[in-house]
Short mmCIF file of C-alpha atoms and ligand atoms in Angstrom, two decimals:
data_model
loop_
_atom_site.label_atom_id
_atom_site.label_comp_id
_atom_site.label_asym_id
_atom_site.label_seq_id
_atom_site.Cartn_x
_atom_site.Cartn_y
_atom_site.Cartn_z
CA MET A 71 3.39 21.39 0.90
CA GLY A 72 0.90 18.46 1.62
CA HIS A 73 -1.75 17.23 -1.05
CA ALA A 74 -4.60 19.34 0.65
CA GLU A 75 -2.65 22.15 -0.99
CA ILE A 76 -1.57 21.20 -4.19
CA PRO A 77 -4.14 21.92 -7.26
CA LEU A 78 -5.52 18.69 -8.47
CA ARG A 79 -3.99 17.91 -11.47
CA PRO A 80 -6.80 16.04 -13.88
CA ALA A 81 -5.67 13.34 -16.59
CA SER A 82 -7.60 11.37 -19.17
CA ALA A 83 -6.91 8.01 -20.71
CA SER A 84 -7.72 6.76 -24.13
CA LYS A 85 -8.29 3.58 -25.91
CA SER A 86 -4.60 2.63 -26.84
CA ARG A 87 -3.15 0.41 -29.73
CA SER A 88 -1.29 -2.17 -27.71
CA LEU A 89 1.31 -2.18 -24.81
CA LYS A 90 4.73 -3.38 -25.43
CA GLY A 91 7.89 -3.50 -23.57
CA ASP A 92 9.84 -4.64 -20.61
CA ILE A 93 10.14 -2.58 -17.53
CA ARG A 94 11.18 -2.47 -13.88
CA ILE A 95 8.59 -1.54 -11.17
CA PRO A 96 9.95 0.53 -8.65
CA GLY A 97 10.19 -0.89 -5.10
CA ASP A 98 8.15 -2.23 -2.47
CA LYS A 99 6.35 0.51 -0.53
CA SER A 100 6.00 -1.66 2.43
CA ILE A 101 9.48 -2.76 2.52
CA SER A 102 10.86 0.61 1.69
CA HIS A 103 8.56 2.33 4.57
CA ARG A 104 10.33 -0.35 6.84
CA SER A 105 14.05 -0.33 5.65
CA PHE A 106 13.84 3.70 6.53
CA MET A 107 12.29 2.85 10.28
CA PHE A 108 14.55 -0.20 10.99
CA GLY A 109 17.64 1.63 9.31
CA GLY A 110 17.33 4.59 11.37
CA LEU A 111 16.71 2.43 14.58
CA ALA A 112 19.55 -0.04 14.22
CA ASN A 113 23.20 0.31 15.53
CA GLY A 114 25.41 1.16 12.53
CA GLU A 115 25.10 1.50 8.72
CA THR A 116 22.27 0.43 6.71
CA ARG A 117 22.57 0.66 2.89
CA ILE A 118 19.23 0.23 0.88
CA THR A 119 18.99 0.04 -2.88
CA GLY A 120 15.55 -0.09 -5.06
CA LEU A 121 14.10 1.94 -2.45
CA LEU A 122 10.34 3.49 -3.76
CA GLU A 123 11.31 7.20 -3.77
CA GLY A 124 7.55 8.17 -3.57
CA GLU A 125 6.26 10.82 -1.20
CA ASP A 126 4.78 8.22 1.49
CA VAL A 127 8.23 6.77 1.64
CA ILE A 128 10.06 10.20 1.82
CA ASN A 129 7.48 11.23 4.57
CA THR A 130 8.78 8.23 6.80
CA GLY A 131 12.55 9.62 5.98
CA LYS A 132 12.17 12.57 7.04
CA ALA A 133 10.32 11.81 10.20
CA MET A 134 13.45 9.19 11.22
CA GLN A 135 15.58 12.17 10.57
CA ALA A 136 13.50 14.51 12.47
CA MET A 137 13.93 11.65 15.41
CA GLY A 138 17.83 11.54 15.11
CA ALA A 139 18.82 9.29 12.08
CA SER A 140 21.20 10.29 9.57
CA ILE A 141 20.18 9.72 6.04
CA ARG A 142 21.54 10.57 2.84
CA LYS A 143 21.77 9.51 -0.50
CA GLU A 144 25.41 7.80 -2.31
CA GLY A 145 24.69 7.01 -6.02
CA ASP A 146 22.08 4.90 -6.25
CA ALA A 147 21.78 3.74 -2.71
CA TRP A 148 20.52 5.20 0.52
CA VAL A 149 22.79 5.24 3.56
CA ILE A 150 21.25 5.31 7.01
CA ASN A 151 22.95 5.67 10.31
CA GLY A 152 20.36 4.96 13.08
CA VAL A 153 20.23 5.79 16.45
CA GLY A 154 20.25 2.36 18.18
CA ASN A 155 17.28 0.83 19.53
CA GLY A 156 15.49 3.02 22.56
CA CYS A 157 17.25 5.75 21.49
CA LEU A 158 15.02 8.00 19.32
CA LEU A 159 14.96 11.75 20.17
CA ALA A 160 12.21 13.82 20.68
CA PRO A 161 10.91 15.46 17.20
CA GLU A 162 10.87 19.34 17.40
CA LYS A 163 7.46 19.70 15.38
CA PRO A 164 4.88 17.76 14.78
CA LEU A 165 5.74 14.48 12.11
CA ASP A 166 3.84 15.17 8.86
CA PHE A 167 2.99 11.62 7.10
CA GLY A 168 1.12 13.22 4.32
CA ASN A 169 -1.18 10.70 2.59
CA ALA A 170 0.60 7.55 4.42
CA GLY A 171 -1.55 5.23 6.75
CA THR A 172 1.56 3.14 6.73
CA GLY A 173 4.07 5.63 7.93
CA CYS A 174 1.89 7.15 10.28
CA ARG A 175 0.76 4.17 12.13
CA LEU A 176 3.86 2.44 12.07
CA THR A 177 5.45 5.43 13.43
CA MET A 178 3.39 5.60 16.28
CA GLY A 179 4.34 2.73 17.47
CA LEU A 180 7.81 2.97 16.96
CA VAL A 181 7.99 5.92 19.17
CA GLY A 182 4.85 6.08 21.05
CA PRO A 183 6.26 4.54 24.20
CA TYR A 184 8.78 7.12 24.60
CA ASP A 185 8.41 9.47 27.46
CA PHE A 186 8.04 12.26 25.20
CA ASP A 187 5.48 14.28 23.10
CA THR A 188 5.28 13.28 19.39
CA THR A 189 2.48 14.97 17.25
CA PHE A 190 1.29 13.27 13.94
CA VAL A 191 0.01 15.25 11.34
CA GLY A 192 -1.05 14.23 7.62
CA ASP A 193 -3.33 15.58 4.75
CA ALA A 194 -6.62 15.84 4.52
CA SER A 195 -6.98 11.91 3.61
CA LEU A 196 -4.89 10.58 6.24
CA SER A 197 -6.82 13.19 8.58
CA ARG A 198 -10.12 11.44 7.97
CA ARG A 199 -8.91 7.61 8.47
CA PRO A 200 -9.01 5.99 12.09
CA MET A 201 -6.22 6.10 14.16
CA GLY A 202 -7.99 4.22 17.35
CA ARG A 203 -6.82 0.82 15.82
CA VAL A 204 -3.17 1.78 16.72
CA LEU A 205 -3.86 4.15 19.82
CA ASP A 206 -5.99 1.19 21.67
CA PRO A 207 -3.08 -0.93 21.97
CA LEU A 208 -0.76 1.71 22.59
CA ARG A 209 -3.12 2.93 25.67
CA LEU A 210 -2.95 -0.55 26.74
CA MET A 211 0.74 -0.42 27.31
CA GLY A 212 0.53 2.86 29.04
CA VAL A 213 0.79 5.40 26.46
CA GLN A 214 -1.07 8.79 26.89
CA VAL A 215 -3.23 10.02 23.61
CA ARG A 216 -4.39 13.00 22.59
CA SER A 217 -6.58 13.34 19.47
CA GLU A 218 -9.11 14.96 17.87
CA ASP A 219 -12.77 13.53 18.03
CA GLY A 220 -12.87 9.99 17.46
CA ASP A 221 -9.26 8.90 17.34
CA ARG A 222 -8.60 11.17 14.07
CA LEU A 223 -5.17 13.20 13.33
CA PRO A 224 -3.89 15.25 14.62
CA VAL A 225 -2.70 12.72 17.41
CA THR A 226 -0.12 13.37 19.95
CA LEU A 227 0.92 10.49 22.32
CA HIS A 228 3.40 10.62 25.21
CA GLY A 229 4.78 7.45 26.58
CA PRO A 230 4.87 6.29 30.24
CA LEU A 231 8.09 6.33 32.37
CA ALA A 232 7.41 2.22 32.85
CA PRO A 233 6.03 1.12 29.58
CA ALA A 234 4.38 -2.39 29.97
CA PRO A 235 4.23 -5.17 27.24
CA ILE A 236 0.94 -6.57 26.36
CA SER A 237 -0.37 -9.24 24.63
CA TYR A 238 -2.63 -8.06 21.81
CA ARG A 239 -5.16 -10.07 19.38
CA VAL A 240 -5.29 -7.94 16.18
CA PRO A 241 -9.13 -7.47 16.06
CA MET A 242 -9.28 -6.59 12.04
CA ALA A 243 -6.77 -7.91 9.09
CA SER A 244 -4.26 -5.08 9.52
CA ALA A 245 -0.34 -5.46 9.26
CA GLN A 246 -0.41 -1.72 10.29
CA VAL A 247 -1.95 -2.57 13.70
CA LYS A 248 0.29 -5.91 14.08
CA SER A 249 3.36 -3.84 12.80
CA ALA A 250 2.65 -0.69 15.31
CA VAL A 251 2.46 -3.47 18.20
CA LEU A 252 5.39 -5.21 17.54
CA LEU A 253 7.39 -1.76 16.78
CA ALA A 254 6.17 -0.56 20.25
CA GLY A 255 7.10 -3.63 22.05
CA LEU A 256 10.74 -3.03 20.76
CA ASN A 257 11.12 -0.20 23.30
CA VAL A 258 9.04 -1.97 26.08
CA PRO A 259 10.85 -4.64 28.52
CA GLY A 260 9.75 -8.24 28.44
CA VAL A 261 7.93 -9.86 25.67
CA THR A 262 5.13 -8.27 23.77
CA THR A 263 2.87 -10.38 22.04
CA VAL A 264 0.65 -10.21 18.91
CA ILE A 265 -2.09 -12.63 17.88
CA GLU A 266 -2.91 -12.40 14.33
CA PRO A 267 -6.17 -14.73 13.60
CA VAL A 268 -6.00 -13.80 9.92
CA MET A 269 -2.20 -13.66 8.18
CA THR A 270 -1.42 -10.51 6.59
CA ARG A 271 1.79 -9.25 4.77
CA ASP A 272 4.69 -10.29 7.14
CA HIS A 273 7.14 -7.85 6.39
CA THR A 274 7.75 -6.83 9.65
CA GLU A 275 8.22 -10.01 11.17
CA LYS A 276 10.75 -11.00 8.41
CA MET A 277 12.83 -7.65 8.39
CA LEU A 278 12.69 -7.42 12.31
CA ALA A 279 14.10 -10.70 12.74
CA GLY A 280 16.85 -9.95 9.88
CA PHE A 281 18.02 -6.69 11.75
CA GLY A 282 18.28 -9.27 14.93
CA ALA A 283 15.09 -8.62 17.01
CA GLN A 284 14.49 -11.56 19.40
CA LEU A 285 11.16 -12.66 17.62
CA GLU A 286 9.51 -15.69 17.20
CA VAL A 287 6.53 -16.67 15.15
CA GLU A 288 4.17 -19.63 15.78
CA THR A 289 1.52 -20.95 13.49
CA GLY A 290 -1.24 -22.95 14.81
CA ALA A 291 -3.58 -25.73 13.22
CA ASP A 292 -6.25 -23.14 12.65
CA GLY A 293 -3.78 -20.86 10.93
CA VAL A 294 -3.71 -18.39 14.00
CA ARG A 295 -0.31 -16.78 14.14
CA THR A 296 1.31 -15.93 17.38
CA ILE A 297 4.32 -13.23 17.41
CA ARG A 298 6.63 -12.95 20.44
CA LEU A 299 8.79 -10.05 20.36
CA GLU A 300 11.73 -9.64 23.48
CA GLY A 301 11.79 -6.02 23.97
CA ARG A 302 14.87 -3.34 24.45
CA GLY A 303 17.11 -6.01 22.09
CA THR A 304 19.78 -4.82 19.71
CA LEU A 305 19.14 -4.22 16.16
CA THR A 306 21.83 -4.38 13.56
CA ALA A 307 22.29 -2.56 10.12
CA GLN A 308 21.85 -4.27 7.10
CA ILE A 309 22.02 -4.11 3.55
CA ILE A 310 18.59 -4.32 1.80
CA ASP A 311 17.72 -4.69 -2.04
CA VAL A 312 14.04 -3.83 -2.17
CA PRO A 313 12.01 -5.89 -4.56
CA GLY A 314 9.65 -4.45 -6.72
CA ASP A 315 6.04 -3.68 -5.47
CA PRO A 316 3.37 -5.79 -6.61
CA SER A 317 0.85 -3.58 -5.89
CA SER A 318 2.09 -1.04 -8.37
CA THR A 319 2.83 -3.91 -10.67
CA ALA A 320 -1.10 -4.49 -10.59
CA PHE A 321 -1.39 -1.36 -13.02
CA PRO A 322 0.74 -2.02 -16.17
CA LEU A 323 -0.13 -5.75 -15.56
CA VAL A 324 -3.98 -5.28 -15.89
CA ALA A 325 -3.32 -2.87 -18.57
CA ALA A 326 -1.41 -5.49 -20.56
CA LEU A 327 -4.44 -7.86 -20.19
CA LEU A 328 -6.96 -5.44 -21.30
CA VAL A 329 -5.43 -3.62 -24.05
CA PRO A 330 -5.64 -6.22 -27.38
CA ASP A 331 -2.32 -7.31 -28.65
CA SER A 332 -0.39 -6.68 -25.58
CA ASP A 333 2.94 -8.04 -24.52
CA VAL A 334 4.52 -6.45 -21.50
CA THR A 335 7.22 -7.97 -19.08
CA ILE A 336 7.65 -6.67 -15.70
CA ARG A 337 10.90 -7.37 -13.69
CA ASN A 338 11.86 -8.14 -10.05
CA VAL A 339 8.58 -8.43 -8.78
CA LEU A 340 7.73 -9.27 -5.27
CA MET A 341 6.13 -12.41 -5.03
CA ASN A 342 5.60 -13.20 -1.27
CA GLU A 343 2.64 -15.11 -0.79
CA THR A 344 0.77 -12.39 1.58
CA ARG A 345 0.65 -10.06 -1.63
CA THR A 346 0.31 -12.31 -4.48
CA GLY A 347 -3.67 -12.44 -4.37
CA LEU A 348 -4.31 -10.34 -7.51
CA ILE A 349 -2.31 -12.46 -9.66
CA LEU A 350 -3.92 -15.76 -8.32
CA THR A 351 -7.10 -14.34 -9.05
CA LEU A 352 -6.31 -12.99 -12.61
CA GLN A 353 -5.08 -16.23 -13.30
CA GLU A 354 -8.24 -18.17 -12.44
CA MET A 355 -10.16 -15.20 -14.68
CA GLY A 356 -8.36 -16.68 -17.63
CA ALA A 357 -5.21 -14.32 -17.67
CA ASN A 358 -1.91 -15.27 -19.36
CA ILE A 359 0.47 -14.26 -16.87
CA GLU A 360 3.85 -16.41 -17.16
CA ILE A 361 6.18 -16.14 -14.14
CA ILE A 362 9.66 -16.40 -15.18
CA ASP A 363 12.73 -17.35 -13.22
CA PRO A 364 11.23 -17.35 -9.66
CA ARG A 365 14.06 -16.87 -7.24
CA GLN A 366 14.83 -15.62 -4.07
CA ALA A 367 16.60 -12.20 -3.21
CA GLY A 368 17.36 -10.86 0.15
CA GLY A 369 15.15 -13.56 1.98
CA GLU A 370 12.10 -12.79 -0.29
CA ASP A 371 10.58 -14.86 -3.29
CA VAL A 372 10.77 -12.43 -6.63
CA ALA A 373 10.15 -13.16 -10.29
CA ASP A 374 9.35 -11.36 -13.56
CA LEU A 375 6.34 -11.65 -15.00
CA ARG A 376 5.34 -11.68 -18.83
CA VAL A 377 1.72 -10.22 -19.33
CA ARG A 378 -0.02 -10.92 -22.52
CA SER A 379 -3.61 -9.53 -23.56
CA SER A 380 -6.32 -12.04 -22.59
CA GLU A 381 -10.06 -12.70 -22.58
CA LEU A 382 -11.12 -12.76 -19.07
CA THR A 383 -14.11 -14.27 -17.31
CA GLY A 384 -15.78 -13.33 -13.83
CA VAL A 385 -15.26 -15.27 -10.65
CA ASN A 386 -15.75 -15.26 -6.96
CA VAL A 387 -13.32 -13.97 -5.09
CA PRO A 388 -13.46 -15.39 -1.76
CA ALA A 389 -13.50 -12.97 1.43
CA ASP A 390 -10.20 -14.88 3.06
CA ARG A 391 -8.20 -13.65 -0.01
CA ALA A 392 -8.26 -10.18 0.78
CA PRO A 393 -5.46 -9.51 3.04
CA SER A 394 -3.12 -10.94 0.14
CA MET A 395 -4.59 -8.38 -2.18
CA ILE A 396 -5.93 -5.80 -0.28
CA ASP A 397 -4.56 -2.65 -2.09
CA GLU A 398 -5.62 -4.13 -5.62
CA TYR A 399 -9.47 -4.61 -5.45
CA PRO A 400 -9.60 -0.94 -7.32
CA VAL A 401 -7.90 -2.29 -10.36
CA LEU A 402 -9.66 -5.97 -9.88
CA ALA A 403 -12.49 -4.02 -10.37
CA VAL A 404 -11.50 -2.34 -13.68
CA ALA A 405 -10.24 -6.10 -15.01
CA ALA A 406 -13.79 -7.24 -14.17
CA SER A 407 -15.39 -4.68 -16.11
CA PHE A 408 -13.76 -6.21 -19.21
CA ALA A 409 -14.65 -9.62 -18.23
CA GLU A 410 -17.27 -12.14 -19.62
CA GLY A 411 -19.77 -12.55 -16.89
CA GLU A 412 -19.90 -11.64 -13.07
CA THR A 413 -17.23 -10.77 -10.58
CA VAL A 414 -18.16 -10.84 -6.96
CA MET A 415 -15.50 -9.68 -4.15
CA THR A 416 -16.55 -10.29 -0.72
CA GLY A 417 -15.03 -9.49 2.87
CA LEU A 418 -14.23 -5.79 1.71
CA ASP A 419 -14.88 -3.85 4.74
CA GLU A 420 -11.28 -2.72 4.98
CA LEU A 421 -11.66 -0.95 1.62
CA ARG A 422 -13.82 1.63 3.47
CA VAL A 423 -10.85 3.03 5.60
CA LYS A 424 -8.06 3.45 3.13
CA GLU A 425 -6.92 6.83 1.70
CA SER A 426 -10.45 7.05 -0.03
CA ASP A 427 -13.90 4.90 1.10
CA ARG A 428 -12.52 2.70 -1.99
CA LEU A 429 -15.55 0.62 -2.08
CA SER A 430 -17.69 3.75 -2.94
CA ALA A 431 -15.00 5.63 -4.90
CA VAL A 432 -14.65 2.05 -7.23
CA ALA A 433 -18.66 1.47 -7.48
CA ARG A 434 -19.32 5.65 -8.26
CA GLY A 435 -16.25 5.75 -10.88
CA LEU A 436 -17.63 2.44 -12.65
CA GLU A 437 -21.16 3.53 -12.98
CA ILE A 438 -20.18 7.09 -14.39
CA ASN A 439 -18.30 4.83 -17.03
CA GLY A 440 -21.10 2.87 -17.65
CA VAL A 441 -20.39 -0.43 -15.92
CA ASP A 442 -23.30 -2.22 -14.30
CA CYS A 443 -22.05 -2.94 -10.99
CA THR A 444 -23.54 -3.22 -7.21
CA GLU A 445 -21.90 -2.07 -4.21
CA GLY A 446 -22.78 -3.89 -0.96
CA ASP A 447 -21.88 -2.95 2.58
CA ASP A 448 -18.50 -5.48 2.13
CA TRP A 449 -19.13 -6.57 -1.12
CA LEU A 450 -18.84 -5.38 -4.72
CA SER A 451 -19.98 -7.19 -7.89
CA VAL A 452 -19.19 -6.22 -11.40
CA ARG A 453 -20.77 -7.49 -14.76
CA GLY A 454 -18.07 -6.84 -17.27
CA ARG A 455 -18.33 -6.00 -21.04
CA PRO A 456 -15.54 -7.97 -22.84
CA ASP A 457 -15.10 -5.77 -25.87
CA GLY A 458 -15.20 -2.49 -23.88
CA LYS A 459 -18.25 -1.24 -25.69
CA GLY A 460 -19.89 1.33 -24.33
CA LEU A 461 -17.46 1.95 -21.23
CA GLY A 462 -15.83 4.93 -20.54
CA ALA A 463 -17.05 8.46 -20.12
CA ARG A 464 -20.00 9.74 -22.15
CA SER A 465 -19.44 13.34 -21.54
CA GLU A 466 -16.73 15.88 -20.26
CA LYS A 467 -18.65 16.08 -17.20
CA ALA A 468 -18.27 12.25 -15.68
CA VAL A 469 -14.97 12.50 -14.07
CA VAL A 470 -14.03 10.09 -11.62
CA LYS A 471 -13.31 11.48 -8.23
CA THR A 472 -10.25 10.30 -6.64
CA TRP A 473 -10.49 11.52 -2.94
CA LEU A 474 -6.71 11.82 -2.66
CA ASP A 475 -6.58 8.09 -3.55
CA HIS A 476 -3.70 7.34 -5.59
CA ARG A 477 -5.05 3.78 -6.28
CA ILE A 478 -8.06 5.05 -7.49
CA ALA A 479 -6.31 7.27 -10.01
CA MET A 480 -4.41 4.78 -11.45
CA SER A 481 -7.23 2.01 -11.79
CA PHE A 482 -9.57 4.46 -14.04
CA LEU A 483 -6.48 5.77 -16.04
CA VAL A 484 -5.88 1.96 -16.71
CA MET A 485 -9.85 1.50 -17.61
CA GLY A 486 -9.34 4.39 -20.17
CA LEU A 487 -6.72 2.33 -22.36
CA ALA A 488 -9.07 -0.22 -23.25
CA SER A 489 -12.68 1.59 -22.88
CA GLU A 490 -14.56 2.43 -25.96
CA HIS A 491 -14.65 6.09 -24.59
CA PRO A 492 -11.78 8.06 -22.67
CA VAL A 493 -11.73 7.94 -18.97
CA HIS A 494 -11.14 11.36 -17.16
CA VAL A 495 -10.06 11.34 -13.38
CA ASP A 496 -10.22 14.77 -11.27
CA ASP A 497 -6.23 14.54 -10.08
CA SER A 498 -3.26 12.46 -11.17
CA ALA A 499 -1.07 14.50 -8.93
CA ILE A 500 -1.25 11.95 -6.13
CA ILE A 501 -0.17 8.83 -7.94
CA ALA A 502 3.38 10.65 -6.60
CA THR A 503 2.64 9.05 -3.50
CA SER A 504 3.35 5.67 -4.18
CA PHE A 505 4.58 5.23 -8.01
CA PRO A 506 5.96 8.28 -9.21
CA GLU A 507 7.06 7.02 -12.22
CA PHE A 508 3.56 5.56 -13.32
CA MET A 509 2.97 8.22 -16.30
CA ASP A 510 6.22 7.74 -17.98
CA MET A 511 6.30 3.93 -17.72
CA MET A 512 2.86 3.79 -19.05
CA THR A 513 3.31 6.08 -21.72
CA GLY A 514 6.36 4.21 -22.38
CA LEU A 515 4.48 1.18 -23.18
CA GLY A 516 2.32 2.96 -25.42
CA ALA A 517 -0.52 3.75 -23.14
CA ARG A 518 -2.47 6.88 -24.07
CA ILE A 519 -2.59 9.04 -21.14
CA ASP A 520 -2.90 12.77 -21.07
CA ILE A 521 -2.50 15.23 -18.17
CA GLY A 522 -4.95 18.01 -18.13
CA SER A 523 -5.34 21.42 -16.76
CA ALA A 524 -7.27 21.99 -13.47
CA ARG A 525 -10.74 22.11 -13.85
CA GLY A 526 -12.48 24.65 -12.21
O1 S3P B 614 2.00 -2.75 6.51
C1 S3P B 614 1.61 -1.89 5.31
O2 S3P B 614 2.84 -1.74 4.68
C2 S3P B 614 0.42 -2.14 4.67
C3 S3P B 614 -1.00 -2.70 4.84
C4 S3P B 614 -1.94 -2.61 4.61
O3 S3P B 614 -2.79 -1.62 5.43
P1 S3P B 614 -3.77 -2.13 6.59
O4 S3P B 614 -2.77 -3.02 7.54
O5 S3P B 614 -4.40 -0.97 6.77
O6 S3P B 614 -4.57 -3.11 5.93
C5 S3P B 614 -2.22 -1.87 3.00
O7 S3P B 614 -3.58 -1.35 2.51
C6 S3P B 614 -0.82 -1.04 2.86
O8 S3P B 614 -1.05 -0.40 1.59
C7 S3P B 614 0.38 -1.00 3.31
C1 PEP B 615 -3.69 1.75 1.67
C2 PEP B 615 -2.76 2.16 1.24
O1 PEP B 615 -1.63 2.99 1.77
P1 PEP B 615 -1.39 3.76 3.37
O2 PEP B 615 -2.41 2.74 4.20
O3 PEP B 615 -0.22 3.41 3.71
O4 PEP B 615 -2.06 4.81 3.17
C3 PEP B 615 -2.40 1.85 -0.23
O5 PEP B 615 -0.87 2.10 -0.53
O6 PEP B 615 -3.06 1.49 -1.09
#
């Protein structure tokens, strides 16, 4: 059952006394998707520990199974026997990616060049999101595309008999587009080139190299990256331990900063520089975040974070930082609501095409909870109230609309933990797409969050 059919599960968060504890955040969503995909494609048996068992990632696993990979769970490990590069099977039914842009767009690249039909479907949120950004480069490789108006789902792809490699300059800052082109290149003879003017998360490049793909990355003096991948090579199974997701970490982290007398340690957090923009920004705002035991694990930087309540001050968040914190703006806007002075966030155009139009969803949610903010076409400014006085819902009717967007739901629940009045969200069921443990983990730290019954 997709989220379109699941009844909404409203929830409310109320002012909490203090958050205390030591937690381990579930695995990174980006790395988990790619672990299932590359393991499903490689020769041999890939073992994954720490995989995020959220709905988004599970849907990617089901898609890989539908295309021939064998996936099973043994104790804590996921064990995958891959089909071999170039050997995916035609799925018998449409692949349903639920709410997941990453699963859907990367798999379009992975299977698009194959000479058979593959149909992609998703929930109401995913069906509203633009797919042209991935379909355009696939068309250049010779892939036939059948889609609804405006390149929305459902989409059916059929690869050509002789796919051609392309050189593609990614027109927007998007790791999903970069990755889809590279994954398509895996099954195309010759060298596929991706030019990335603005660096985005680099998990695809790193992990493909780890699986043995012939891939090189060159960074120009101007920061422009050129990634070249030799197609039709062999991928070899790997052992993967997925580090904790910095995007999920953002919620208990901001909550601990905002709720007075809090002291929370978060273990095993991925600290890849393409993902740490939020931590940097919060530190600039005066956040007390201690980075403990920074280390390498499985080719990635990880660390433990000790977070204590802090008085925050508004800052300007530069546009060029957006790719390294793209999923964290909703919760940053919540942090800014409790900061002294104004926070201005720029370069936010990509927020309009996430699970919801996050710029507008955040601005509406802040407004109904008494926050003074301004929404621009690609920017947001927030004027905070350090004591949280007057913030929160003044009536039962002031319910944040979450639009099937997990990050909107979690961000506003965090807001309610430090506001004078409770904060209500119209749905919390969607949180299971990326962070099924969110409620238990937060309430375990002392957060007052109640799940209500469906409102009429
Ligand atoms: O490649 C990835 O794993 C992701 C890339 C980002 O999307 P875009 O590529 O659309 O920026 C991010 O928002 C998403 O949560 C995960
Ligand atoms: C944008 C997100 O994910 P996706 O694009 O995979 O749906 C997210 O998790 O915030």
